[in-house]
PDB file of C-alpha atoms in Angstrom:
ATOM      1  CA  UNK W   1      15.720   7.663   7.053  1.00 40.00           C
ATOM      2  CA  UNK W   2      12.019   8.328   6.935  1.00 45.00           C
ATOM      3  CA  UNK W   3      10.793   9.670   3.631  1.00 44.00           C
ATOM      4  CA  UNK W   4       8.219  12.441   3.305  1.00 40.00           C
ATOM      5  CA  UNK W   5       4.902  10.975   2.212  1.00 38.00           C
ATOM      6  CA  UNK W   6       2.067  12.651   0.283  1.00 40.00           C
ATOM      7  CA  UNK W   7       0.144  15.224   2.281  1.00 37.00           C
ATOM      8  CA  UNK W   8      -3.099  13.306   2.155  1.00 39.00           C
ATOM      9  CA  UNK W   9      -3.699  10.402   4.498  1.00 39.00           C
ATOM     10  CA  UNK W  10      -5.604   7.739   2.586  1.00 39.00           C
ATOM     11  CA  UNK W  11      -7.147   5.105   4.767  1.00 40.00           C
ATOM     12  CA  UNK W  12      -9.268   2.132   3.801  1.00 38.00           C
ATOM     13  CA  UNK W  13     -11.383   1.172   6.783  1.00 38.00           C
ATOM     14  CA  UNK W  14     -12.912  -2.274   6.595  1.00 38.00           C
ATOM     15  CA  UNK W  15     -15.294  -2.719   9.500  1.00 35.00           C
ATOM     16  CA  UNK W  16     -16.148  -6.301  10.303  1.00 35.00           C
ATOM     17  CA  UNK W  17     -18.269  -7.773  13.049  1.00 31.00           C
ATOM     18  CA  UNK W  18     -17.218 -11.178  14.349  1.00 29.00           C
ATOM     19  CA  UNK W  19     -19.732 -13.940  15.079  1.00 28.00           C
ATOM     20  CA  UNK W  20     -20.425 -14.543  18.752  1.00 27.00           C
ATOM     21  CA  UNK W  21     -22.982 -15.701  21.245  1.00 24.00           C
ATOM     22  CA  UNK W  22     -24.634 -13.345  23.738  1.00 25.00           C
ATOM     23  CA  UNK W  23     -22.901 -15.065  26.637  1.00 26.00           C
ATOM     24  CA  UNK W  24     -19.499 -14.041  25.229  1.00 27.00           C
ATOM     25  CA  UNK W  25     -20.266 -10.344  25.400  1.00 26.00           C
ATOM     26  CA  UNK W  26     -18.490  -8.426  28.148  1.00 29.00           C
ATOM     27  CA  UNK W  27     -19.805  -5.149  29.529  1.00 27.00           C
ATOM     28  CA  UNK W  28     -16.686  -4.399  31.566  1.00 28.00           C
ATOM     29  CA  UNK W  29     -14.247  -1.656  30.696  1.00 32.00           C
ATOM     30  CA  UNK W  30     -14.752   1.990  29.809  1.00 32.00           C
ATOM     31  CA  UNK W  31     -15.983   3.044  26.394  1.00 34.00           C
ATOM     32  CA  UNK W  32     -14.612   6.257  24.923  1.00 38.00           C
ATOM     33  CA  UNK W  33     -17.164   8.900  24.014  1.00 40.00           C
ATOM     34  CA  UNK W  34     -17.136  12.502  22.868  1.00 47.00           C
ATOM     35  CA  UNK W  35     -15.741  14.293  19.849  1.00 65.00           C
ATOM     36  CA  UNK W  36     -12.629  13.123  18.009  1.00 76.00           C
ATOM     37  CA  UNK W  37      -9.260  14.434  19.114  1.00 83.00           C
ATOM     38  CA  UNK W  38      -7.067  12.790  16.475  1.00 87.00           C
ATOM     39  CA  UNK W  39      -8.415  14.430  13.325  1.00 88.00           C
ATOM     40  CA  UNK W  40      -6.393  17.244  11.820  1.00 91.00           C
ATOM     41  CA  UNK W  41      -8.667  17.435   8.814  1.00 84.00           C
ATOM     42  CA  UNK W  42     -10.395  20.481   7.445  1.00 84.00           C
ATOM     43  CA  UNK W  43     -14.184  20.514   7.153  1.00 89.00           C
ATOM     44  CA  UNK W  44     -14.117  19.345   3.550  1.00 91.00           C
ATOM     45  CA  UNK W  45     -11.869  16.374   4.361  1.00 82.00           C
ATOM     46  CA  UNK W  46     -14.116  15.336   7.252  1.00 85.00           C
ATOM     47  CA  UNK W  47     -17.170  15.496   5.013  1.00 91.00           C
ATOM     48  CA  UNK W  48     -15.427  13.544   2.260  1.00 81.00           C
ATOM     49  CA  UNK W  49     -14.230  10.894   4.727  1.00 78.00           C
ATOM     50  CA  UNK W  50     -17.600  10.278   6.371  1.00 81.00           C
ATOM     51  CA  UNK W  51     -19.493  10.427   3.070  1.00 80.00           C
ATOM     52  CA  UNK W  52     -17.314   7.601   1.692  1.00 76.00           C
ATOM     53  CA  UNK W  53     -18.560   5.061   4.261  1.00 73.00           C
ATOM     54  CA  UNK W  54     -20.385   2.226   2.553  1.00 65.00           C
ATOM     55  CA  UNK W  55     -21.562  -1.246   3.478  1.00 64.00           C
ATOM     56  CA  UNK W  56     -20.160  -3.843   1.105  1.00 54.00           C
ATOM     57  CA  UNK W  57     -21.612  -7.114   2.414  1.00 54.00           C
ATOM     58  CA  UNK W  58     -23.648  -8.680   5.182  1.00 53.00           C
ATOM     59  CA  UNK W  59     -20.823  -9.454   7.613  1.00 49.00           C
ATOM     60  CA  UNK W  60     -21.395  -6.442   8.057  1.00 58.00           C
ATOM     61  CA  UNK W  61     -18.353  -5.113   6.262  1.00 56.00           C
ATOM     62  CA  UNK W  62     -17.780  -1.438   5.587  1.00 64.00           C
ATOM     63  CA  UNK W  63     -15.269   0.594   3.625  1.00 68.00           C
ATOM     64  CA  UNK W  64     -14.265   4.199   4.145  1.00 69.00           C
ATOM     65  CA  UNK W  65     -11.487   6.438   2.827  1.00 67.00           C
ATOM     66  CA  UNK W  66      -9.724   8.484   5.517  1.00 74.00           C
ATOM     67  CA  UNK W  67      -8.661  11.760   3.891  1.00 75.00           C
ATOM     68  CA  UNK W  68      -6.319  14.194   5.662  1.00 80.00           C
ATOM     69  CA  UNK W  69      -4.049  14.134   8.689  1.00 88.00           C
ATOM     70  CA  UNK W  70      -4.219  12.950  12.296  1.00 86.00           C
ATOM     71  CA  UNK W  71      -2.282  13.607  15.497  1.00 88.00           C
ATOM     72  CA  UNK W  72      -1.228  10.357  17.145  1.00 83.00           C
ATOM     73  CA  UNK W  73       0.119  12.020  20.298  1.00 76.00           C
ATOM     74  CA  UNK W  74      -3.077  13.497  21.715  1.00 65.00           C
ATOM     75  CA  UNK W  75      -5.370  12.111  24.395  1.00 62.00           C
ATOM     76  CA  UNK W  76      -5.164   8.800  26.230  1.00 55.00           C
ATOM     77  CA  UNK W  77      -6.277   5.286  25.416  1.00 69.00           C
ATOM     78  CA  UNK W  78      -9.475   3.831  26.800  1.00 57.00           C
ATOM     79  CA  UNK W  79      -8.308   0.419  27.978  1.00 49.00           C
ATOM     80  CA  UNK W  80     -10.492  -2.528  28.990  1.00 49.00           C
ATOM     81  CA  UNK W  81     -10.683  -3.808  32.534  1.00 44.00           C
ATOM     82  CA  UNK W  82      -9.956  -7.454  31.731  1.00 48.00           C
ATOM     83  CA  UNK W  83      -6.998  -8.827  29.757  1.00 49.00           C
ATOM     84  CA  UNK W  84      -6.381  -9.472  26.127  1.00 62.00           C
ATOM     85  CA  UNK W  85      -5.559 -13.113  25.439  1.00 79.00           C
ATOM     86  CA  UNK W  86      -3.384 -13.094  22.351  1.00 95.00           C
ATOM     87  CA  UNK W  87      -0.825 -15.241  20.529  1.00 98.00           C
ATOM     88  CA  UNK W  88       1.913 -13.748  18.337  1.00 98.00           C
ATOM     89  CA  UNK W  89       5.058 -14.974  16.627  1.00 98.00           C
ATOM     90  CA  UNK W  90       7.702 -13.939  14.127  1.00 98.00           C
ATOM     91  CA  UNK W  91       8.871 -16.708  11.799  1.00 98.00           C
ATOM     92  CA  UNK W  92      12.298 -15.648  10.539  1.00 97.00           C
ATOM     93  CA  UNK W  93      13.886 -18.968   9.556  1.00 95.00           C
ATOM     94  CA  UNK W  94      13.691 -17.993   5.893  1.00 93.00           C
ATOM     95  CA  UNK W  95      15.249 -14.532   5.985  1.00 92.00           C
ATOM     96  CA  UNK W  96      14.028 -13.854   2.451  1.00 95.00           C
ATOM     97  CA  UNK W  97      10.394 -13.987   3.597  1.00 97.00           C
ATOM     98  CA  UNK W  98      10.038 -13.271   7.338  1.00 98.00           C
ATOM     99  CA  UNK W  99       6.482 -13.313   8.597  1.00 98.00           C
ATOM    100  CA  UNK W 100       4.634 -11.823  11.577  1.00 98.00           C
ATOM    101  CA  UNK W 101       1.494 -13.673  12.741  1.00 98.00           C
ATOM    102  CA  UNK W 102      -1.051 -13.083  15.451  1.00 98.00           C
ATOM    103  CA  UNK W 103      -4.412 -14.028  16.974  1.00 97.00           C
ATOM    104  CA  UNK W 104      -6.342 -11.251  18.686  1.00 94.00           C
ATOM    105  CA  UNK W 105      -8.515 -12.806  21.404  1.00 93.00           C
ATOM    106  CA  UNK W 106     -11.102 -10.503  22.901  1.00 88.00           C
ATOM    107  CA  UNK W 107     -14.782  -9.544  23.056  1.00 84.00           C
ATOM    108  CA  UNK W 108     -17.049  -9.856  19.979  1.00 81.00           C
ATOM    109  CA  UNK W 109     -16.699  -6.274  18.776  1.00 81.00           C
ATOM    110  CA  UNK W 110     -16.661  -4.778  15.283  1.00 82.00           C
ATOM    111  CA  UNK W 111     -13.164  -4.416  13.868  1.00 84.00           C
ATOM    112  CA  UNK W 112     -11.479  -2.346  11.200  1.00 82.00           C
ATOM    113  CA  UNK W 113      -8.672  -2.742   8.706  1.00 87.00           C
ATOM    114  CA  UNK W 114      -7.126   0.703   8.439  1.00 88.00           C
ATOM    115  CA  UNK W 115      -4.772   2.082   5.822  1.00 89.00           C
ATOM    116  CA  UNK W 116      -2.928   5.276   6.743  1.00 89.00           C
ATOM    117  CA  UNK W 117      -0.387   7.369   4.836  1.00 89.00           C
ATOM    118  CA  UNK W 118       0.525  10.281   7.137  1.00 86.00           C
ATOM    119  CA  UNK W 119       2.377  13.310   5.747  1.00 87.00           C
ATOM    120  CA  UNK W 120       5.490  12.795   7.911  1.00 89.00           C
ATOM    121  CA  UNK W 121       5.420   9.062   8.541  1.00 93.00           C
ATOM    122  CA  UNK W 122       5.283   5.651   6.957  1.00 96.00           C
ATOM    123  CA  UNK W 123       2.219   4.257   5.245  1.00 93.00           C
ATOM    124  CA  UNK W 124       0.783   1.305   7.145  1.00 94.00           C
ATOM    125  CA  UNK W 125      -2.039  -1.178   7.427  1.00 93.00           C
ATOM    126  CA  UNK W 126      -3.374  -2.023  10.877  1.00 93.00           C
ATOM    127  CA  UNK W 127      -6.303  -3.564  12.736  1.00 92.00           C
ATOM    128  CA  UNK W 128      -8.536  -1.662  15.161  1.00 87.00           C
ATOM    129  CA  UNK W 129     -11.197  -2.877  17.601  1.00 86.00           C
ATOM    130  CA  UNK W 130     -13.949  -0.326  16.985  1.00 82.00           C
ATOM    131  CA  UNK W 131     -15.448  -0.596  20.461  1.00 84.00           C
ATOM    132  CA  UNK W 132     -12.638   1.612  21.784  1.00 88.00           C
ATOM    133  CA  UNK W 133     -13.822   4.417  19.539  1.00 87.00           C
ATOM    134  CA  UNK W 134     -17.220   4.328  21.262  1.00 88.00           C
ATOM    135  CA  UNK W 135     -19.099   3.889  17.994  1.00 84.00           C
ATOM    136  CA  UNK W 136     -22.478   2.192  17.870  1.00 76.00           C
ATOM    137  CA  UNK W 137     -24.216  -0.036  15.360  1.00 76.00           C
ATOM    138  CA  UNK W 138     -25.029   2.948  13.147  1.00 81.00           C
ATOM    139  CA  UNK W 139     -21.703   4.138  11.766  1.00 86.00           C
ATOM    140  CA  UNK W 140     -22.873   6.537   9.111  1.00 84.00           C
ATOM    141  CA  UNK W 141     -21.723  10.057   9.901  1.00 87.00           C
ATOM    142  CA  UNK W 142     -20.140   9.088  13.245  1.00 89.00           C
ATOM    143  CA  UNK W 143     -17.223  11.493  13.691  1.00 92.00           C
ATOM    144  CA  UNK W 144     -15.598   9.206  16.242  1.00 90.00           C
ATOM    145  CA  UNK W 145     -14.385   7.112  13.306  1.00 88.00           C
ATOM    146  CA  UNK W 146     -11.928   9.952  12.690  1.00 89.00           C
ATOM    147  CA  UNK W 147     -10.007   8.725  15.765  1.00 89.00           C
ATOM    148  CA  UNK W 148      -9.388   5.323  14.180  1.00 87.00           C
ATOM    149  CA  UNK W 149      -5.651   5.874  13.545  1.00 88.00           C
ATOM    150  CA  UNK W 150      -5.024   6.176  17.297  1.00 91.00           C
ATOM    151  CA  UNK W 151      -5.777   2.586  18.306  1.00 92.00           C
ATOM    152  CA  UNK W 152      -4.007  -0.049  16.191  1.00 94.00           C
ATOM    153  CA  UNK W 153      -3.875  -3.420  17.966  1.00 95.00           C
ATOM    154  CA  UNK W 154      -1.423  -4.805  15.408  1.00 96.00           C
ATOM    155  CA  UNK W 155      -0.088  -3.671  12.057  1.00 97.00           C
ATOM    156  CA  UNK W 156       2.717  -3.383   9.505  1.00 98.00           C
ATOM    157  CA  UNK W 157       4.186  -0.361   7.776  1.00 98.00           C
ATOM    158  CA  UNK W 158       5.681   0.173   4.311  1.00 98.00           C
ATOM    159  CA  UNK W 159       9.197  -0.629   5.568  1.00 98.00           C
ATOM    160  CA  UNK W 160       8.113  -4.098   6.686  1.00 98.00           C
ATOM    161  CA  UNK W 161       8.060  -3.282  10.403  1.00 98.00           C
ATOM    162  CA  UNK W 162       5.242  -5.067  12.276  1.00 99.00           C
ATOM    163  CA  UNK W 163       4.112  -4.753  15.878  1.00 98.00           C
ATOM    164  CA  UNK W 164       1.455  -6.330  18.090  1.00 98.00           C
ATOM    165  CA  UNK W 165       0.430  -6.434  21.742  1.00 97.00           C
ATOM    166  CA  UNK W 166      -0.756  -8.930  24.355  1.00 96.00           C
ATOM    167  CA  UNK W 167      -1.728  -8.711  28.012  1.00 94.00           C
ATOM    168  CA  UNK W 168       0.955  -9.198  30.652  1.00 95.00           C
ATOM    169  CA  UNK W 169      -0.562  -9.033  34.132  1.00 91.00           C
ATOM    170  CA  UNK W 170       2.883  -8.880  35.732  1.00 91.00           C
ATOM    171  CA  UNK W 171       3.958  -5.731  33.902  1.00 95.00           C
ATOM    172  CA  UNK W 172       4.350  -2.324  35.545  1.00 96.00           C
ATOM    173  CA  UNK W 173       5.651   0.763  33.743  1.00 97.00           C
ATOM    174  CA  UNK W 174       7.034   3.399  36.118  1.00 97.00           C
ATOM    175  CA  UNK W 175       7.180   6.889  34.562  1.00 96.00           C
ATOM    176  CA  UNK W 176      10.551   8.452  33.821  1.00 97.00           C
ATOM    177  CA  UNK W 177      10.631  12.219  34.425  1.00 97.00           C
ATOM    178  CA  UNK W 178      10.945  14.273  31.268  1.00 97.00           C
ATOM    179  CA  UNK W 179       9.490  11.713  28.884  1.00 97.00           C
ATOM    180  CA  UNK W 180       6.089  12.206  27.235  1.00 96.00           C
ATOM    181  CA  UNK W 181       3.385   9.724  28.269  1.00 96.00           C
ATOM    182  CA  UNK W 182       1.270   7.879  25.723  1.00 95.00           C
ATOM    183  CA  UNK W 183      -1.357   5.170  26.016  1.00 94.00           C
ATOM    184  CA  UNK W 184      -0.334   1.534  25.903  1.00 95.00           C
ATOM    185  CA  UNK W 185      -2.148   1.003  22.582  1.00 94.00           C
ATOM    186  CA  UNK W 186      -1.318   4.429  21.146  1.00 95.00           C
ATOM    187  CA  UNK W 187       2.376   3.558  21.206  1.00 97.00           C
ATOM    188  CA  UNK W 188       1.775   1.129  18.323  1.00 98.00           C
ATOM    189  CA  UNK W 189       0.693   4.030  16.121  1.00 95.00           C
ATOM    190  CA  UNK W 190       3.896   5.914  16.912  1.00 98.00           C
ATOM    191  CA  UNK W 191       5.942   2.813  16.100  1.00 98.00           C
ATOM    192  CA  UNK W 192       4.170   2.216  12.792  1.00 98.00           C
ATOM    193  CA  UNK W 193       4.510   5.868  11.769  1.00 97.00           C
ATOM    194  CA  UNK W 194       8.152   6.322  12.822  1.00 98.00           C
ATOM    195  CA  UNK W 195      10.074   3.023  12.888  1.00 98.00           C
ATOM    196  CA  UNK W 196      11.578   1.129   9.949  1.00 98.00           C
ATOM    197  CA  UNK W 197      13.532  -1.418  11.994  1.00 98.00           C
ATOM    198  CA  UNK W 198      13.338  -3.236  15.309  1.00 98.00           C
ATOM    199  CA  UNK W 199      16.049  -0.929  16.666  1.00 98.00           C
ATOM    200  CA  UNK W 200      13.997   2.129  15.720  1.00 98.00           C
ATOM    201  CA  UNK W 201      10.865   0.608  17.247  1.00 99.00           C
ATOM    202  CA  UNK W 202      12.726   0.028  20.513  1.00 98.00           C
ATOM    203  CA  UNK W 203      13.865   3.657  20.376  1.00 98.00           C
ATOM    204  CA  UNK W 204      10.255   4.838  20.072  1.00 98.00           C
ATOM    205  CA  UNK W 205       9.290   2.812  23.131  1.00 98.00           C
ATOM    206  CA  UNK W 206      12.344   4.072  25.027  1.00 98.00           C
ATOM    207  CA  UNK W 207      11.438   7.692  24.307  1.00 98.00           C
ATOM    208  CA  UNK W 208       7.986   7.427  25.937  1.00 98.00           C
ATOM    209  CA  UNK W 209       6.360   6.558  29.226  1.00 97.00           C
ATOM    210  CA  UNK W 210       3.457   4.134  28.816  1.00 97.00           C
ATOM    211  CA  UNK W 211       0.150   4.538  30.611  1.00 95.00           C
ATOM    212  CA  UNK W 212      -1.327   1.170  31.651  1.00 93.00           C
ATOM    213  CA  UNK W 213      -3.981   2.739  33.885  1.00 88.00           C
ATOM    214  CA  UNK W 214      -7.592   1.650  33.453  1.00 71.00           C
ATOM    215  CA  UNK W 215      -6.810  -1.640  31.773  1.00 76.00           C
ATOM    216  CA  UNK W 216      -4.458  -4.582  31.443  1.00 87.00           C
ATOM    217  CA  UNK W 217      -0.737  -4.047  31.381  1.00 93.00           C
ATOM    218  CA  UNK W 218       0.773  -5.126  28.086  1.00 96.00           C
ATOM    219  CA  UNK W 219       3.878  -6.457  26.455  1.00 97.00           C
ATOM    220  CA  UNK W 220       4.797  -6.254  22.784  1.00 98.00           C
ATOM    221  CA  UNK W 221       6.371  -8.124  19.884  1.00 98.00           C
ATOM    222  CA  UNK W 222       8.048  -6.315  16.974  1.00 98.00           C
ATOM    223  CA  UNK W 223       9.605  -7.715  13.807  1.00 98.00           C
ATOM    224  CA  UNK W 224      11.124  -6.239  10.668  1.00 98.00           C
ATOM    225  CA  UNK W 225      11.944  -7.091   7.061  1.00 98.00           C
ATOM    226  CA  UNK W 226      15.403  -8.423   7.942  1.00 98.00           C
ATOM    227  CA  UNK W 227      13.884 -11.090  10.188  1.00 98.00           C
ATOM    228  CA  UNK W 228      14.998  -9.302  13.347  1.00 98.00           C
ATOM    229  CA  UNK W 229      12.522  -9.333  16.234  1.00 98.00           C
ATOM    230  CA  UNK W 230      12.224  -8.312  19.870  1.00 98.00           C
ATOM    231  CA  UNK W 231       9.917  -8.676  22.848  1.00 98.00           C
ATOM    232  CA  UNK W 232       9.410  -5.495  24.863  1.00 98.00           C
ATOM    233  CA  UNK W 233       8.257  -5.919  28.466  1.00 98.00           C
ATOM    234  CA  UNK W 234       8.090  -3.883  31.653  1.00 98.00           C
ATOM    235  CA  UNK W 235       9.683  -5.716  34.564  1.00 97.00           C
ATOM    236  CA  UNK W 236       9.680  -4.176  38.061  1.00 96.00           C
ATOM    237  CA  UNK W 237       8.619  -0.914  36.487  1.00 97.00           C
ATOM    238  CA  UNK W 238      11.476  -0.807  33.949  1.00 97.00           C
ATOM    239  CA  UNK W 239      11.394  -1.406  30.215  1.00 98.00           C
ATOM    240  CA  UNK W 240      13.298  -4.538  29.216  1.00 98.00           C
ATOM    241  CA  UNK W 241      14.026  -5.934  25.747  1.00 98.00           C
ATOM    242  CA  UNK W 242      14.702  -9.489  24.628  1.00 98.00           C
ATOM    243  CA  UNK W 243      15.883  -9.699  21.036  1.00 98.00           C
ATOM    244  CA  UNK W 244      15.193 -12.769  18.970  1.00 97.00           C
ATOM    245  CA  UNK W 245      18.277 -14.979  18.862  1.00 94.00           C
ATOM    246  CA  UNK W 246      17.105 -17.836  16.675  1.00 94.00           C
ATOM    247  CA  UNK W 247      14.779 -18.467  13.765  1.00 97.00           C
ATOM    248  CA  UNK W 248      11.590 -17.419  15.557  1.00 98.00           C
ATOM    249  CA  UNK W 249      10.207 -15.515  18.540  1.00 98.00           C
ATOM    250  CA  UNK W 250       6.788 -15.829  20.172  1.00 98.00           C
ATOM    251  CA  UNK W 251       4.595 -14.020  22.670  1.00 98.00           C
ATOM    252  CA  UNK W 252       1.411 -14.986  24.505  1.00 97.00           C
ATOM    253  CA  UNK W 253       0.202 -13.804  27.917  1.00 96.00           C
ATOM    254  CA  UNK W 254       3.036 -14.995  30.126  1.00 95.00           C
ATOM    255  CA  UNK W 255       6.118 -12.908  30.977  1.00 96.00           C
ATOM    256  CA  UNK W 256       9.191 -13.930  28.987  1.00 97.00           C
ATOM    257  CA  UNK W 257      12.179 -11.851  29.980  1.00 97.00           C
ATOM    258  CA  UNK W 258      14.219 -13.563  32.660  1.00 95.00           C
ATOM    259  CA  UNK W 259      11.980 -16.654  32.501  1.00 96.00           C
ATOM    260  CA  UNK W 260      13.547 -20.013  31.528  1.00 96.00           C
ATOM    261  CA  UNK W 261      12.225 -21.537  28.314  1.00 95.00           C
ATOM    262  CA  UNK W 262      10.846 -24.610  30.103  1.00 95.00           C
ATOM    263  CA  UNK W 263       8.746 -22.391  32.349  1.00 96.00           C
ATOM    264  CA  UNK W 264       7.505 -20.375  29.386  1.00 96.00           C
ATOM    265  CA  UNK W 265       6.359 -23.628  27.801  1.00 97.00           C
ATOM    266  CA  UNK W 266       4.037 -24.275  30.734  1.00 97.00           C
ATOM    267  CA  UNK W 267       1.719 -21.928  28.847  1.00 96.00           C
ATOM    268  CA  UNK W 268      -0.168 -24.157  26.391  1.00 96.00           C
ATOM    269  CA  UNK W 269      -0.282 -21.663  23.541  1.00 97.00           C
ATOM    270  CA  UNK W 270       3.372 -20.723  23.852  1.00 98.00           C
ATOM    271  CA  UNK W 271       4.298 -24.398  23.905  1.00 98.00           C
ATOM    272  CA  UNK W 272       2.312 -25.125  20.744  1.00 98.00           C
ATOM    273  CA  UNK W 273       4.024 -22.272  18.904  1.00 98.00           C
ATOM    274  CA  UNK W 274       7.405 -23.397  20.259  1.00 98.00           C
ATOM    275  CA  UNK W 275       6.920 -26.922  18.948  1.00 98.00           C
ATOM    276  CA  UNK W 276       5.646 -25.807  15.538  1.00 98.00           C
ATOM    277  CA  UNK W 277       8.430 -23.288  15.004  1.00 98.00           C
ATOM    278  CA  UNK W 278      11.127 -25.659  16.227  1.00 97.00           C
ATOM    279  CA  UNK W 279       9.949 -28.398  13.883  1.00 97.00           C
ATOM    280  CA  UNK W 280       9.884 -26.028  10.897  1.00 98.00           C
ATOM    281  CA  UNK W 281      13.121 -24.234  11.725  1.00 98.00           C
ATOM    282  CA  UNK W 282      11.146 -21.026  11.977  1.00 98.00           C
ATOM    283  CA  UNK W 283      10.074 -21.216   8.341  1.00 97.00           C
ATOM    284  CA  UNK W 284       6.409 -20.446   7.694  1.00 97.00           C
ATOM    285  CA  UNK W 285       4.485 -19.033   4.787  1.00 97.00           C
ATOM    286  CA  UNK W 286       1.028 -17.616   5.449  1.00 97.00           C
ATOM    287  CA  UNK W 287      -0.654 -21.004   5.014  1.00 97.00           C
ATOM    288  CA  UNK W 288       1.664 -22.684   7.520  1.00 98.00           C
ATOM    289  CA  UNK W 289       1.357 -19.745   9.898  1.00 98.00           C
ATOM    290  CA  UNK W 290      -2.419 -20.032   9.848  1.00 98.00           C
ATOM    291  CA  UNK W 291      -2.162 -23.681  10.808  1.00 98.00           C
ATOM    292  CA  UNK W 292      -0.215 -22.597  13.881  1.00 98.00           C
ATOM    293  CA  UNK W 293      -2.694 -19.801  14.628  1.00 98.00           C
ATOM    294  CA  UNK W 294      -5.559 -22.278  14.320  1.00 97.00           C
ATOM    295  CA  UNK W 295      -3.814 -24.553  16.806  1.00 97.00           C
ATOM    296  CA  UNK W 296      -3.653 -21.789  19.418  1.00 97.00           C
ATOM    297  CA  UNK W 297      -7.050 -20.345  18.590  1.00 95.00           C
ATOM    298  CA  UNK W 298      -9.447 -19.760  21.497  1.00 93.00           C
ATOM    299  CA  UNK W 299     -13.234 -19.489  21.629  1.00 90.00           C
ATOM    300  CA  UNK W 300     -12.913 -15.702  21.797  1.00 90.00           C
ATOM    301  CA  UNK W 301     -10.379 -15.223  18.989  1.00 91.00           C
ATOM    302  CA  UNK W 302     -11.705 -12.272  16.996  1.00 90.00           C
ATOM    303  CA  UNK W 303      -9.197 -12.257  14.164  1.00 92.00           C
ATOM    304  CA  UNK W 304      -6.099 -14.043  12.904  1.00 94.00           C
ATOM    305  CA  UNK W 305      -3.689 -12.159  10.649  1.00 96.00           C
ATOM    306  CA  UNK W 306      -0.338 -12.642   8.948  1.00 98.00           C
ATOM    307  CA  UNK W 307       1.950  -9.870   7.727  1.00 98.00           C
ATOM    308  CA  UNK W 308       4.551 -10.672   5.067  1.00 98.00           C
ATOM    309  CA  UNK W 309       7.400  -8.416   6.175  1.00 98.00           C
ATOM    310  CA  UNK W 310       9.016  -8.367   2.742  1.00 98.00           C
ATOM    311  CA  UNK W 311       6.137  -9.292   0.452  1.00 98.00           C
ATOM    312  CA  UNK W 312       3.709  -6.795   1.981  1.00 98.00           C
ATOM    313  CA  UNK W 313       0.928  -9.400   1.816  1.00 98.00           C
ATOM    314  CA  UNK W 314      -1.620  -9.248   4.622  1.00 95.00           C
ATOM    315  CA  UNK W 315      -4.018 -12.146   5.127  1.00 97.00           C
ATOM    316  CA  UNK W 316      -6.860 -11.791   7.594  1.00 92.00           C
ATOM    317  CA  UNK W 317      -9.359 -14.376   8.846  1.00 91.00           C
ATOM    318  CA  UNK W 318     -12.189 -13.233  11.113  1.00 88.00           C
ATOM    319  CA  UNK W 319     -13.996 -15.179  13.817  1.00 86.00           C
ATOM    320  CA  UNK W 320     -16.697 -16.152  11.339  1.00 81.00           C
ATOM    321  CA  UNK W 321     -14.148 -17.705   8.980  1.00 86.00           C
ATOM    322  CA  UNK W 322     -14.201 -15.030   6.278  1.00 84.00           C
ATOM    323  CA  UNK W 323     -10.794 -14.396   4.694  1.00 89.00           C
ATOM    324  CA  UNK W 324      -9.568 -11.137   3.161  1.00 89.00           C
ATOM    325  CA  UNK W 325      -6.242 -10.288   1.574  1.00 93.00           C
ATOM    326  CA  UNK W 326      -4.486  -6.943   1.244  1.00 93.00           C
ATOM    327  CA  UNK W 327      -1.234  -5.734  -0.195  1.00 95.00           C
ATOM    328  CA  UNK W 328       1.036  -3.030   1.154  1.00 96.00           C
ATOM    329  CA  UNK W 329       3.990  -1.939  -0.968  1.00 96.00           C
ATOM    330  CA  UNK W 330       7.061  -2.696   1.136  1.00 97.00           C
ATOM    331  CA  UNK W 331      10.528  -1.471   0.376  1.00 92.00           C
TER     332      UNK W 331
END
């Protein structure tokens, strides 16, 4: 049962720009503009939030406290025109310390580590690609930062539920009459705010139509503090779920549901994860998980992150090699 959290939403936003070369920069895909739609803050909370922005090092890295509430159900996502190339896995062989790991492979955009504590949801820590907020190089006073809670690309909440996404070109989500429609990235915010278990996360997905228009279709991996996990895909327009049956479960950019394991392993990154997890029996601490993530790293990997689903430890390594650690109280 979801507890009632403090009325203030306290978010730590750590904005980090990954190293890249000019040739890696993509200009494709729409960029959201305009005034924020997520903020449910009063004028004083907006002023306090934006005034707290500060640069803390030359990455550049910024911090900001998000004060007040947001509405995660409004608006639509601005999705890119070309696909995300990502690698994710849940290592659940040691049920006392299950771990969720992922590489986010995309354009060299600024990123953000975001802490949220909504009044009627779970506290969480998530990662956001700032380009989808439409912000520029000068962040000071930019009200579009107030939309940051809407676009988590991966994250974990205080109940040890983690979720991440990857492109799946074969996916198609046909709308079901009577269900509300949310963006394909926005759904992660609803999951983080509302779900404590894999079953509850699946229920959140089931309750909504997903909008893949304007960008790549996606599929998703979820894991929880018990070591349970599931892949959520959209096959022939219908939502399908494959629950983890062994000590690990992985996701890259190839469809999984209904696909034999040997065919899945034709994907190089999936095969590397398969071999590493099989050899370890699905047991991986953050250090071991990062070795796997390094093995499937691509030239355009923007960040690698591990979420300790019981420990609450979050370890993040950016494209430039900088490492940061965070703690989220899980229980």
